[in-house]
Coordinates of C-alpha atoms in Angstrom, one line a residue:
Chain F
M1 CA -0.1 0.0 -0.1
T2 CA 1.3 3.4 -1.0
P3 CA 0.9 6.2 1.6
A4 CA -1.4 8.9 0.6
R5 CA 0.4 11.9 -1.0
P6 CA -0.3 15.2 0.7
A7 CA -1.8 16.6 -2.4
H8 CA -4.6 14.0 -2.2
R9 CA -5.7 15.2 1.3
R10 CA -8.0 18.1 1.7
A11 CA -6.3 21.2 2.8
P12 CA -7.8 22.6 6.2
F13 CA -10.2 25.5 5.7
A14 CA -8.4 27.5 8.4
L15 CA -5.3 27.6 6.1
L16 CA -7.0 27.5 2.7
L17 CA -9.0 30.7 3.4
P18 CA -6.2 33.0 4.3
A19 CA -4.1 31.5 1.7
L20 CA -6.6 32.3 -1.1
L21 CA -7.1 35.8 0.4
G22 CA -3.5 36.5 0.3
L23 CA -3.2 35.3 -3.3
A24 CA -6.1 37.6 -4.2
F25 CA -4.6 40.5 -2.2
L26 CA -1.3 40.1 -4.3
V27 CA -3.0 39.6 -7.7
L28 CA -6.2 41.7 -7.7
P29 CA -4.6 45.0 -7.7
L30 CA -2.5 44.1 -10.8
V31 CA -5.8 42.9 -12.5
G32 CA -7.4 46.2 -11.5
L33 CA -4.6 47.9 -13.4
L34 CA -5.2 45.8 -16.4
I35 CA -9.0 46.5 -16.3
R36 CA -8.8 50.2 -15.9
A37 CA -6.2 50.6 -18.4
P38 CA -7.1 53.0 -21.1
W39 CA -6.5 50.5 -23.8
S40 CA -7.8 52.7 -26.7
D41 CA -5.7 55.7 -25.7
L42 CA -2.6 53.6 -24.8
P43 CA -0.8 53.9 -28.0
A44 CA -1.1 57.7 -27.9
Q45 CA -0.1 57.7 -24.2
L46 CA 3.0 55.6 -24.7
T47 CA 4.3 57.4 -27.6
S48 CA 4.3 60.8 -26.0
P49 CA 7.7 62.1 -25.7
E50 CA 7.5 62.5 -22.0
V51 CA 6.9 58.8 -21.4
W52 CA 9.7 57.9 -23.8
E53 CA 12.1 60.3 -22.0
A54 CA 11.2 58.7 -18.6
L55 CA 11.4 55.2 -19.9
R56 CA 14.7 55.8 -21.7
L57 CA 16.2 57.5 -18.5
S58 CA 15.0 54.7 -16.3
L59 CA 16.5 52.0 -18.5
V60 CA 19.8 53.9 -18.9
C61 CA 20.1 54.7 -15.1
A62 CA 19.1 51.2 -13.9
T63 CA 21.6 49.6 -16.3
A64 CA 24.4 52.1 -15.3
A65 CA 23.6 51.4 -11.5
T66 CA 23.8 47.6 -12.1
A67 CA 27.1 48.0 -13.9
L68 CA 28.4 50.1 -11.0
S69 CA 27.1 47.5 -8.6
L70 CA 29.0 44.8 -10.7
V71 CA 32.2 46.6 -10.7
L72 CA 32.2 47.4 -6.9
G73 CA 29.9 44.6 -5.7
V74 CA 31.5 41.5 -7.2
P75 CA 35.0 42.2 -5.6
L76 CA 33.1 43.2 -2.3
A77 CA 31.3 39.8 -2.4
W78 CA 34.7 38.0 -3.0
L79 CA 36.2 39.9 0.0
L80 CA 33.3 38.7 2.2
A81 CA 33.2 35.2 1.0
R82 CA 37.0 34.3 0.5
T83 CA 39.0 36.4 3.1
E84 CA 39.2 36.6 6.8
F85 CA 39.7 39.9 8.5
P86 CA 38.7 41.3 11.8
G87 CA 35.2 42.8 11.7
R88 CA 34.2 40.9 8.7
R89 CA 30.7 40.1 10.2
L90 CA 30.2 43.8 11.0
V91 CA 31.2 44.7 7.4
R92 CA 28.8 42.2 6.1
A93 CA 25.9 43.7 8.2
L94 CA 26.8 47.1 7.0
V95 CA 26.6 46.0 3.4
T96 CA 23.2 44.6 3.9
L97 CA 21.9 47.6 5.8
P98 CA 20.5 49.3 2.6
L99 CA 18.3 46.2 2.1
V100 CA 16.2 47.2 5.2
L101 CA 16.9 50.9 5.3
P102 CA 14.0 53.0 4.1
P103 CA 15.2 54.3 0.7
V104 CA 14.4 57.9 1.7
V105 CA 16.8 57.7 4.5
G106 CA 19.5 56.5 2.0
G107 CA 18.7 59.6 0.0
V108 CA 19.2 61.9 2.8
A109 CA 22.4 60.1 3.8
L110 CA 23.7 60.4 0.2
L111 CA 22.8 64.1 0.3
L112 CA 24.7 64.7 3.5
L113 CA 27.8 63.0 2.0
L114 CA 27.7 64.0 -1.6
G115 CA 25.3 67.0 -1.6
R116 CA 26.7 70.5 -2.7
N117 CA 27.3 71.2 1.0
G118 CA 28.0 67.6 1.9
I119 CA 31.1 66.2 3.6
A120 CA 32.7 65.0 0.3
G121 CA 30.4 66.8 -2.1
R122 CA 31.8 70.1 -1.2
W123 CA 35.3 69.0 -2.0
L124 CA 34.2 67.4 -5.2
D125 CA 32.5 70.5 -6.3
S126 CA 35.3 72.8 -5.5
A127 CA 38.2 70.7 -6.7
F128 CA 36.7 69.0 -9.8
G129 CA 33.4 70.9 -10.4
I130 CA 31.6 67.7 -10.1
T131 CA 28.0 68.0 -8.9
L132 CA 26.2 64.8 -8.3
P133 CA 22.9 65.5 -6.7
F134 CA 20.0 66.7 -8.9
H135 CA 21.8 65.3 -11.9
T136 CA 21.5 62.1 -13.9
S137 CA 24.7 60.7 -12.3
G138 CA 22.8 61.3 -8.9
V139 CA 20.0 59.0 -10.1
V140 CA 22.6 56.2 -10.8
L141 CA 24.2 56.7 -7.4
A142 CA 20.9 56.6 -5.5
E143 CA 19.8 53.4 -7.4
A144 CA 23.2 51.7 -7.0
F145 CA 23.1 52.5 -3.2
V146 CA 19.7 50.7 -3.0
A147 CA 20.4 47.9 -5.5
M148 CA 24.1 46.8 -4.8
P149 CA 23.3 44.8 -1.6
F150 CA 21.0 42.6 -3.7
L151 CA 23.9 41.8 -6.1
V152 CA 26.4 41.4 -3.2
I153 CA 24.3 39.0 -1.3
S154 CA 23.5 36.9 -4.4
V155 CA 27.2 36.8 -5.5
E156 CA 28.4 36.1 -2.0
G157 CA 26.2 33.1 -1.9
A158 CA 27.3 31.8 -5.2
L159 CA 30.9 32.2 -4.0
R160 CA 30.2 30.3 -0.7
A161 CA 28.6 27.5 -2.8
A162 CA 31.5 27.3 -5.3
D163 CA 34.3 25.0 -4.1
P164 CA 37.3 27.1 -3.1
R165 CA 39.5 24.1 -4.0
Y166 CA 39.2 25.0 -7.6
E167 CA 41.0 28.1 -6.8
E168 CA 43.7 26.0 -5.1
A169 CA 43.9 23.8 -8.2
A170 CA 44.4 26.9 -10.3
A171 CA 47.2 28.1 -8.0
T172 CA 49.1 24.8 -8.3
L173 CA 49.0 25.4 -12.1
G174 CA 50.6 28.7 -11.7
A175 CA 47.6 31.0 -11.6
S176 CA 47.9 34.1 -9.4
R177 CA 44.9 34.8 -7.1
L178 CA 43.6 37.3 -9.6
T179 CA 44.1 35.0 -12.6
A180 CA 42.3 32.2 -10.6
F181 CA 39.5 34.6 -9.9
R182 CA 39.1 35.7 -13.5
R183 CA 39.5 32.5 -15.2
V184 CA 38.1 29.9 -12.7
T185 CA 35.9 31.5 -10.0
L186 CA 34.0 34.0 -12.3
P187 CA 32.9 31.4 -14.9
L188 CA 31.8 29.2 -11.9
I189 CA 29.7 31.7 -10.3
A190 CA 28.4 33.4 -13.6
P191 CA 24.7 32.1 -12.9
G192 CA 24.9 33.7 -9.5
I193 CA 26.3 37.0 -10.9
A194 CA 23.5 37.0 -13.6
A195 CA 20.8 36.4 -11.2
G196 CA 22.1 39.1 -8.8
S197 CA 22.4 41.5 -11.7
V198 CA 18.8 40.9 -12.7
L199 CA 17.6 41.4 -9.1
A200 CA 19.8 44.5 -8.8
W201 CA 18.6 45.9 -12.1
A202 CA 14.9 45.3 -11.2
R203 CA 15.4 47.0 -7.9
A204 CA 17.1 49.9 -9.5
L205 CA 14.3 50.3 -12.1
G206 CA 11.7 50.7 -9.3
E207 CA 13.8 53.0 -7.1
F208 CA 11.9 55.9 -5.9
G209 CA 12.6 57.2 -2.4
A210 CA 16.4 57.6 -2.6
T211 CA 16.2 59.0 -6.1
I212 CA 13.7 61.6 -5.5
T213 CA 15.5 62.6 -2.3
F214 CA 19.0 62.8 -3.7
A215 CA 18.4 63.4 -7.4
G216 CA 15.2 65.3 -7.4
N217 CA 12.4 65.2 -10.1
F218 CA 13.5 67.0 -13.3
P219 CA 12.0 65.6 -16.5
G220 CA 14.7 64.4 -18.8
Q221 CA 17.3 64.8 -16.2
T222 CA 16.4 62.8 -13.2
Q223 CA 12.7 62.0 -13.7
T224 CA 12.6 58.1 -13.9
M225 CA 9.4 56.1 -14.6
P226 CA 8.4 55.6 -10.9
L227 CA 8.8 59.3 -10.4
A228 CA 6.8 60.1 -13.6
V229 CA 4.0 57.6 -12.4
Y230 CA 3.8 59.4 -9.0
L231 CA 3.6 62.8 -10.6
A232 CA 1.2 61.8 -13.3
M233 CA -1.3 60.4 -10.6
E234 CA -1.7 64.0 -9.5
S235 CA -2.4 65.5 -12.9
D236 CA -3.3 62.7 -15.4
P237 CA -4.3 59.4 -13.9
E238 CA -4.7 57.8 -17.3
A239 CA -1.1 58.4 -18.1
A240 CA -0.2 57.0 -14.6
I241 CA -1.9 53.8 -15.5
A242 CA -0.2 53.6 -18.9
L243 CA 3.3 54.1 -17.4
S244 CA 2.4 51.6 -14.6
L245 CA 1.6 49.0 -17.3
V246 CA 4.9 49.6 -18.9
L247 CA 6.7 49.0 -15.6
L248 CA 4.5 45.9 -15.1
A249 CA 5.5 44.5 -18.5
V250 CA 9.2 45.0 -17.8
S251 CA 8.9 43.3 -14.4
I252 CA 7.2 40.3 -15.9
T253 CA 9.7 40.0 -18.5
V254 CA 12.5 40.1 -15.9
L255 CA 10.8 37.6 -13.8
A256 CA 10.5 35.2 -16.8
G257 CA 14.1 35.7 -17.6
L258 CA 15.2 35.2 -14.0
R259 CA 13.3 31.9 -13.7
G260 CA 14.8 30.6 -16.9
R261 CA 18.2 31.5 -15.6
W262 CA 17.7 29.8 -12.2
M263 CA 16.2 26.6 -13.9
S264 CA 19.0 26.3 -16.4
G265 CA 21.7 27.2 -13.8
P266 CA 23.9 24.5 -12.3
Chain I
M1 CA 72.1 9.5 -3.2
S2 CA 71.7 13.0 -4.5
S3 CA 68.4 14.2 -3.1
S4 CA 66.0 16.1 -5.4
L5 CA 63.5 16.5 -2.7
D6 CA 64.7 17.4 0.8
A7 CA 62.0 18.4 3.2
R8 CA 61.2 18.4 6.9
L9 CA 57.5 19.3 7.1
V10 CA 56.3 20.6 10.4
V11 CA 52.7 21.9 10.5
E12 CA 51.0 22.7 13.7
R13 CA 47.3 23.2 13.8
T14 CA 45.0 24.0 16.7
S15 CA 41.4 23.4 16.4
H16 CA 39.4 25.9 18.3
A17 CA 36.3 23.7 17.9
T18 CA 37.7 20.6 19.6
R19 CA 40.5 22.4 21.5
S20 CA 42.8 19.7 20.3
G21 CA 46.1 20.2 18.5
F22 CA 47.6 18.4 15.6
R23 CA 51.2 18.3 14.8
L24 CA 52.8 17.0 11.6
D25 CA 56.5 16.4 11.7
L26 CA 57.7 14.4 8.8
E27 CA 61.2 14.2 7.0
L28 CA 61.1 13.3 3.3
R29 CA 64.0 12.7 0.9
A30 CA 63.8 11.5 -2.6
A31 CA 66.0 11.1 -5.6
P32 CA 65.0 12.1 -9.1
G33 CA 62.7 9.5 -10.6
E34 CA 61.6 8.1 -7.3
V35 CA 58.0 7.5 -6.3
I36 CA 57.2 7.7 -2.7
A37 CA 53.9 6.8 -1.2
L38 CA 52.6 8.3 2.1
L39 CA 50.6 5.6 3.7
G40 CA 48.4 5.8 6.7
P41 CA 45.0 5.9 8.3
N42 CA 42.7 8.8 7.9
G43 CA 43.7 11.7 10.0
A44 CA 47.4 10.7 10.1
G45 CA 48.5 13.8 8.3
K46 CA 49.0 12.5 4.8
S47 CA 46.9 15.2 3.1
T48 CA 48.3 17.9 5.4
A49 CA 51.9 16.9 4.2
L50 CA 50.8 17.1 0.6
R51 CA 49.1 20.5 1.0
A52 CA 52.4 21.7 2.6
L53 CA 54.5 20.4 -0.2
A54 CA 52.2 22.1 -2.6
G55 CA 52.4 25.4 -0.8
L56 CA 48.7 25.5 0.0
L57 CA 49.6 25.3 3.8
P58 CA 52.4 27.1 5.4
L59 CA 55.0 25.3 7.3
T60 CA 55.4 26.1 11.0
D61 CA 58.9 24.8 11.0
G62 CA 61.3 22.8 9.1
H63 CA 62.2 23.4 5.4
L64 CA 61.5 22.4 1.8
R65 CA 64.1 22.2 -0.8
L66 CA 63.7 21.0 -4.3
D67 CA 66.7 20.5 -6.7
G68 CA 68.7 22.5 -4.2
V69 CA 66.4 25.4 -4.2
T70 CA 64.8 26.4 -0.9
L71 CA 61.1 26.9 -1.5
E72 CA 60.2 27.2 2.0
D73 CA 62.0 27.8 5.3
P74 CA 60.1 29.5 8.2
G75 CA 63.5 30.1 10.0
T76 CA 64.4 32.6 7.3
S77 CA 60.9 33.6 6.3
V78 CA 61.3 32.1 2.8
H79 CA 57.8 31.1 1.4
T80 CA 57.4 30.5 -2.3
P81 CA 53.6 30.7 -3.0
A82 CA 51.9 27.8 -4.6
E83 CA 51.6 29.4 -8.0
E84 CA 55.4 29.8 -8.2
R85 CA 56.4 26.3 -7.2
P86 CA 57.5 23.8 -9.8
V87 CA 54.8 21.5 -8.4
G88 CA 52.0 19.6 -10.1
V89 CA 49.0 18.3 -8.1
V90 CA 46.6 15.5 -9.0
F91 CA 43.6 16.1 -6.5
Q92 CA 41.6 13.5 -5.0
D93 CA 38.5 14.3 -7.0
Y94 CA 40.6 15.8 -9.8
L95 CA 39.1 19.3 -9.6
L96 CA 39.0 19.6 -13.4
F97 CA 37.5 23.1 -14.2
P98 CA 34.0 22.2 -15.2
H99 CA 33.6 25.1 -17.6
L100 CA 36.7 24.3 -19.7
S101 CA 37.2 21.5 -22.2
A102 CA 39.7 18.7 -21.4
L103 CA 42.2 20.4 -23.7
D104 CA 41.8 23.9 -22.0
N105 CA 42.1 22.2 -18.6
V106 CA 45.5 20.9 -19.7
A107 CA 46.3 24.1 -21.4
F108 CA 45.4 26.1 -18.2
G109 CA 49.0 25.7 -16.7
P110 CA 51.0 26.5 -19.8
R111 CA 48.6 29.6 -20.3
C112 CA 49.3 30.8 -16.8
R113 CA 52.9 30.4 -17.4
G114 CA 52.7 33.0 -20.2
L115 CA 51.9 31.1 -23.4
G116 CA 49.1 32.5 -25.6
R117 CA 45.8 30.7 -26.1
R118 CA 47.0 28.9 -29.3
A119 CA 50.4 28.0 -28.0
S120 CA 49.1 26.8 -24.8
R121 CA 46.7 24.4 -26.6
E122 CA 49.5 23.2 -28.8
A123 CA 51.6 22.5 -25.6
A124 CA 48.6 20.7 -24.1
L125 CA 47.6 18.4 -26.9
P126 CA 50.6 16.1 -26.8
W127 CA 49.9 15.4 -23.2
L128 CA 46.3 14.4 -24.0
K129 CA 47.6 12.1 -26.6
R130 CA 50.0 10.5 -24.3
M131 CA 47.2 9.7 -22.1
G132 CA 45.1 8.3 -25.1
L133 CA 42.6 11.1 -24.8
A134 CA 43.2 13.0 -28.1
E135 CA 39.6 12.3 -29.3
H136 CA 38.2 13.6 -26.0
A137 CA 40.1 17.0 -26.2
Q138 CA 36.9 19.0 -26.7
A139 CA 34.9 17.2 -24.1
R140 CA 33.8 19.0 -20.9
P141 CA 34.9 17.2 -17.6
G142 CA 31.2 16.3 -17.0
A143 CA 31.2 14.0 -20.0
L144 CA 34.3 12.1 -19.1
S145 CA 34.4 8.7 -17.3
G146 CA 36.2 8.5 -14.0
G147 CA 39.3 7.0 -15.5
Q148 CA 39.4 9.5 -18.3
A149 CA 39.0 12.4 -15.9
Q150 CA 41.8 11.0 -13.8
R151 CA 44.1 11.0 -16.9
V152 CA 43.1 14.5 -17.8
A153 CA 44.0 15.6 -14.2
L154 CA 47.4 13.8 -14.6
A155 CA 48.0 15.4 -17.9
R156 CA 47.1 18.8 -16.6
A157 CA 49.6 18.4 -13.6
L158 CA 52.3 17.1 -15.8
A159 CA 51.9 19.9 -18.5
V160 CA 53.6 22.5 -16.3
H161 CA 56.7 20.3 -16.2
P162 CA 56.8 19.9 -12.5
R163 CA 59.9 18.9 -10.5
L164 CA 57.7 17.4 -7.9
L165 CA 54.4 15.6 -8.7
L166 CA 51.9 15.1 -5.9
L167 CA 48.9 12.8 -6.1
D168 CA 46.2 12.8 -3.5
E169 CA 44.4 9.4 -3.4
P170 CA 44.7 9.1 -7.1
L171 CA 42.6 6.1 -7.4
A172 CA 40.0 6.5 -4.5
A173 CA 37.3 8.0 -6.7
L174 CA 37.3 5.1 -9.1
D175 CA 35.1 2.0 -9.1
A176 CA 37.0 -1.4 -8.5
R177 CA 37.1 -2.4 -12.1
T178 CA 38.4 1.0 -13.6
R179 CA 40.8 1.1 -10.7
L180 CA 42.8 -1.9 -12.0
D181 CA 43.3 -0.3 -15.5
V182 CA 44.0 3.2 -14.2
R183 CA 46.5 1.8 -11.6
A184 CA 48.4 0.0 -14.4
Q185 CA 48.4 3.1 -16.6
L186 CA 49.3 5.4 -13.8
R187 CA 52.2 3.2 -12.9
R188 CA 53.5 3.4 -16.4
H189 CA 53.3 7.2 -16.4
L190 CA 55.0 7.4 -13.0
R191 CA 57.8 5.2 -14.3
E192 CA 58.3 7.6 -17.2
F193 CA 58.3 10.7 -14.9
E194 CA 61.8 11.9 -14.4
A195 CA 61.3 14.0 -11.3
V196 CA 60.2 13.1 -7.8
A197 CA 56.5 11.9 -7.2
V198 CA 54.8 11.7 -3.8
L199 CA 51.5 10.0 -3.6
V200 CA 49.1 9.8 -0.7
T201 CA 47.0 6.8 -0.2
H202 CA 45.2 4.7 2.5
D203 CA 45.3 1.7 0.3
P204 CA 48.4 -0.4 0.9
L205 CA 48.1 -2.2 -2.5
D206 CA 48.0 1.0 -4.5
A207 CA 51.0 2.2 -2.4
M208 CA 53.0 -1.1 -3.0
V209 CA 52.2 -1.2 -6.8
L210 CA 52.8 2.5 -7.6
A211 CA 55.7 3.4 -5.3
D212 CA 59.4 2.6 -5.0
R213 CA 59.4 3.5 -1.3
L214 CA 56.7 3.7 1.4
V215 CA 56.5 6.1 4.3
V216 CA 54.0 4.9 6.7
I217 CA 52.7 7.7 8.9
E218 CA 50.5 7.8 12.1
D219 CA 49.5 10.8 14.2
G220 CA 51.6 13.0 12.0
R221 CA 54.8 11.0 12.4
E222 CA 56.7 8.5 10.4
V223 CA 56.5 5.1 11.9
Q224 CA 58.4 3.2 9.1
S225 CA 59.8 3.7 5.7
G226 CA 61.3 1.5 3.1
T227 CA 60.7 -0.5 0.0
P228 CA 57.3 -2.2 0.0
A229 CA 59.0 -5.7 0.3
E230 CA 61.1 -4.6 3.3
I231 CA 58.0 -3.2 5.1
A232 CA 55.9 -6.2 4.4
R233 CA 58.6 -8.5 5.8
H234 CA 59.6 -6.4 8.7
P235 CA 56.7 -4.5 9.9
R236 CA 57.6 -2.4 12.9
T237 CA 54.1 -2.0 14.4
D238 CA 51.1 -4.2 14.6
Y239 CA 49.2 -1.6 12.6
I240 CA 51.7 -1.9 9.7
A241 CA 51.8 -5.6 9.9
R242 CA 48.0 -5.6 9.4
L243 CA 48.2 -2.7 6.8
V244 CA 51.0 -3.9 4.6
G245 CA 50.1 -7.6 5.0
L246 CA 50.8 -8.4 1.3
N247 CA 53.4 -10.3 -0.7
L248 CA 53.7 -8.7 -4.1
Y249 CA 55.8 -9.8 -7.1
Q250 CA 56.1 -8.6 -10.7
G251 CA 56.6 -11.0 -13.6
T252 CA 55.4 -12.1 -16.9
A253 CA 52.1 -13.8 -17.3
T254 CA 51.4 -16.7 -19.7
G255 CA 47.9 -18.1 -19.1
H256 CA 47.6 -19.3 -15.5
T257 CA 51.3 -18.9 -14.6
V258 CA 53.4 -15.8 -13.9
T259 CA 57.2 -16.3 -14.2
L260 CA 59.3 -14.0 -12.2
P261 CA 62.3 -12.2 -14.0
D262 CA 65.8 -13.8 -14.5
G263 CA 64.7 -17.4 -14.4
G264 CA 62.9 -16.8 -11.1
P265 CA 60.2 -19.1 -9.7
V266 CA 56.9 -19.6 -11.5
L267 CA 53.6 -18.8 -9.7
T268 CA 50.3 -20.5 -10.5
T269 CA 47.4 -18.3 -10.4
T270 CA 43.6 -18.5 -11.1
E271 CA 43.6 -15.4 -13.4
D272 CA 44.3 -15.9 -17.1
L273 CA 46.7 -13.2 -18.2
T274 CA 49.4 -12.4 -20.9
G275 CA 52.2 -9.9 -20.6
P276 CA 53.6 -8.0 -17.5
A277 CA 51.6 -8.8 -14.3
F278 CA 51.6 -8.6 -10.7
V279 CA 50.9 -11.4 -8.3
A280 CA 49.9 -10.7 -4.7
F281 CA 48.9 -12.9 -1.7
P282 CA 48.5 -12.1 1.9
P283 CA 50.9 -13.6 4.5
A284 CA 48.0 -15.4 6.0
A285 CA 47.6 -17.4 2.8
V286 CA 51.1 -19.0 3.2
T287 CA 51.3 -22.4 5.0
L288 CA 54.6 -23.6 6.4
H289 CA 55.6 -27.3 6.6
R290 CA 58.8 -29.2 7.9
T291 CA 58.5 -31.6 5.0
R292 CA 57.5 -31.0 1.4
P293 CA 53.7 -30.9 1.5
D294 CA 51.8 -33.5 -0.5
S295 CA 48.9 -31.2 -1.2
S296 CA 47.2 -29.7 -4.3
A297 CA 49.1 -26.5 -3.9
R298 CA 51.4 -26.0 -6.9
N299 CA 53.1 -23.0 -5.4
V300 CA 55.6 -24.7 -3.1
W301 CA 59.0 -23.5 -2.4
Q302 CA 61.7 -24.3 0.1
L303 CA 62.7 -21.2 2.0
E304 CA 65.0 -20.2 4.8
V305 CA 63.6 -18.3 7.9
A306 CA 65.4 -15.0 8.3
G307 CA 63.3 -13.7 11.3
L308 CA 60.3 -14.0 13.5
D309 CA 58.2 -11.1 14.9
L310 CA 55.3 -11.4 17.2
H311 CA 52.5 -8.9 16.1
G312 CA 49.4 -9.2 18.3
D313 CA 48.2 -12.8 18.0
Q314 CA 50.2 -13.5 15.0
V315 CA 53.8 -14.4 14.3
R316 CA 55.1 -12.9 11.1
V317 CA 57.8 -15.1 9.6
D318 CA 60.3 -13.4 7.2
L319 CA 61.4 -15.9 4.6
T320 CA 64.3 -15.7 2.1
G321 CA 65.3 -17.9 -0.8
P322 CA 63.9 -18.1 -4.4
L323 CA 60.7 -16.3 -3.5
P324 CA 61.3 -14.1 -0.5
M325 CA 58.0 -13.6 1.3
A326 CA 56.2 -12.9 4.7
A327 CA 54.0 -15.6 6.3
D328 CA 51.7 -15.2 9.2
L329 CA 50.9 -18.1 11.5
T330 CA 49.7 -18.6 15.2
P331 CA 52.4 -18.7 17.9
A332 CA 51.3 -22.3 18.5
A333 CA 51.9 -23.3 15.0
A334 CA 55.4 -21.5 15.0
A335 CA 56.3 -23.4 18.0
E336 CA 55.1 -26.8 16.7
L337 CA 57.3 -26.2 13.5
D338 CA 60.2 -25.3 15.8
L339 CA 60.9 -22.2 13.7
A340 CA 64.1 -20.2 14.3
P341 CA 66.3 -18.0 12.1
G342 CA 68.2 -20.2 9.7
S343 CA 65.8 -23.2 9.7
L344 CA 64.6 -24.4 6.4
V345 CA 60.8 -24.8 5.7
W346 CA 58.5 -25.6 2.9
A347 CA 56.1 -22.7 2.0
A348 CA 53.0 -23.5 0.2
V349 CA 50.4 -21.0 -1.3
K350 CA 47.2 -22.2 -3.0
A351 CA 46.5 -20.7 -6.5
T352 CA 43.1 -19.6 -5.3
Q353 CA 44.7 -17.4 -2.6
T354 CA 46.8 -15.5 -5.1
H355 CA 45.6 -12.6 -7.0
A356 CA 47.1 -11.6 -10.4
Y357 CA 46.5 -8.5 -12.4
P358 CA 48.2 -6.6 -15.3
A359 CA 51.2 -4.5 -14.5

């Protein structure tokens, strides 16, 4: 006799009801978005120059923020996963702090450091004439600040799962630590880096709080899609719905890509 | 004897978890072309010694010299990092890079030593050919059998022209059938290797077949070293007597017989083989008699007792003559036979108790 599989047994009502309510709570707002979408006006809404400007800026800034996160985050993840130094646990906690920090607080903190009167910003301004806040580069910084921890955590996990003895094998073949990292470790953790990049990119694309605080809301300069949606809700709700649909479509595409990546990954 | 390898490996480790310490203190010397096997139980420090030789684990004390060059000496703070040592390593589970083809795995070392992509592949291909793997050059490690992966790992280690080749349990990951083939092949490649090879194993048969000299270690220390035959006939501890309880001979097989070189004795075996072969039987398989036994055993020789050692509840008898061997018998049997150094006895081994395999 084969034991009954759990699927064949009836789920208790006390669990089933809240589960279905939870599902509805997550899905229904998105359904509402689709129902209320001004489908007939949609082509006109989406081809307006303002929408394209915001979409282009969002994609460019999210991609740049992901690139910045990769350049700084992958080495940081390597440091956390592969080296021992005093205070490593503290450093790891600090790296993950932006994950739980309200993004607005991140924006304020960035202003205090890099603002025109900030600790480092004043010096950047006087010495190099570089002004980061309320500029497109400020958007990239604000998004990277919020998104990079996702990448670091993902890559660190991949590094911990990868066998460090491959690096030893590379060393016995004459590879320096950097060569071993580049030619052995990076290819081994490529799926983890890809997954982390997609997560970071998606997070950067939706960033609102830190961006509006640090970079402001100037159309064509710092006004990304989430900012445009928020602004449009005040004046032109139909435009806000159209913009939201675009972001929803991008998110679903990312999710589909991510699942494919995770399923095909080793 | 001019030593190519001259090392005293001292590694001290304290485990914070168990609050226990481990100390390896091992002297190793080897001439060019010599194959040394480190043999011992798990946790004896074999792998620690290998990692120290490779430069993956720093020495606490002692020294490591290879071809007269000091690679490590904590006394004078000399420490050559692993990537700068002329050392090749075959790891226990091979650690072939899964994202690279067999050819690129072998080319990895030459590439790290400054060759370009094409030149390093050209340098790698002959090694794969030598291992009989030319047609698998483009295969990823995941598509190779255990024996093939082992040979790629050996080719990869040899492609950097090491002056010291280290093998960590080279046959442990293979199933019993593949193991015999790969062991015979590995033996040939080690014979051709002109520098020093050190292999770590817990399998006495692997050690005796592959190595010129065994170093038995326990608790981080050498307890005995010598040729396989020396150790089998004069084990210094009970542990070694049990561990290296094997008489091993090399000869030429024709059907069910193996003839030892230089007109030596002929052994009858159950296996049907042709060409170079090994014959092995445990000391417990030998029976001793005062007069020529009238039994079915065809492997009968008159030998002279060279020595007797009591190990646990067994007496190990060292026998010399046409076929030197070790025999184990009970103290009662030894007393009954009135064995003493110099006495002549008949030694018999049944064919079914022998094991022959290709060399």
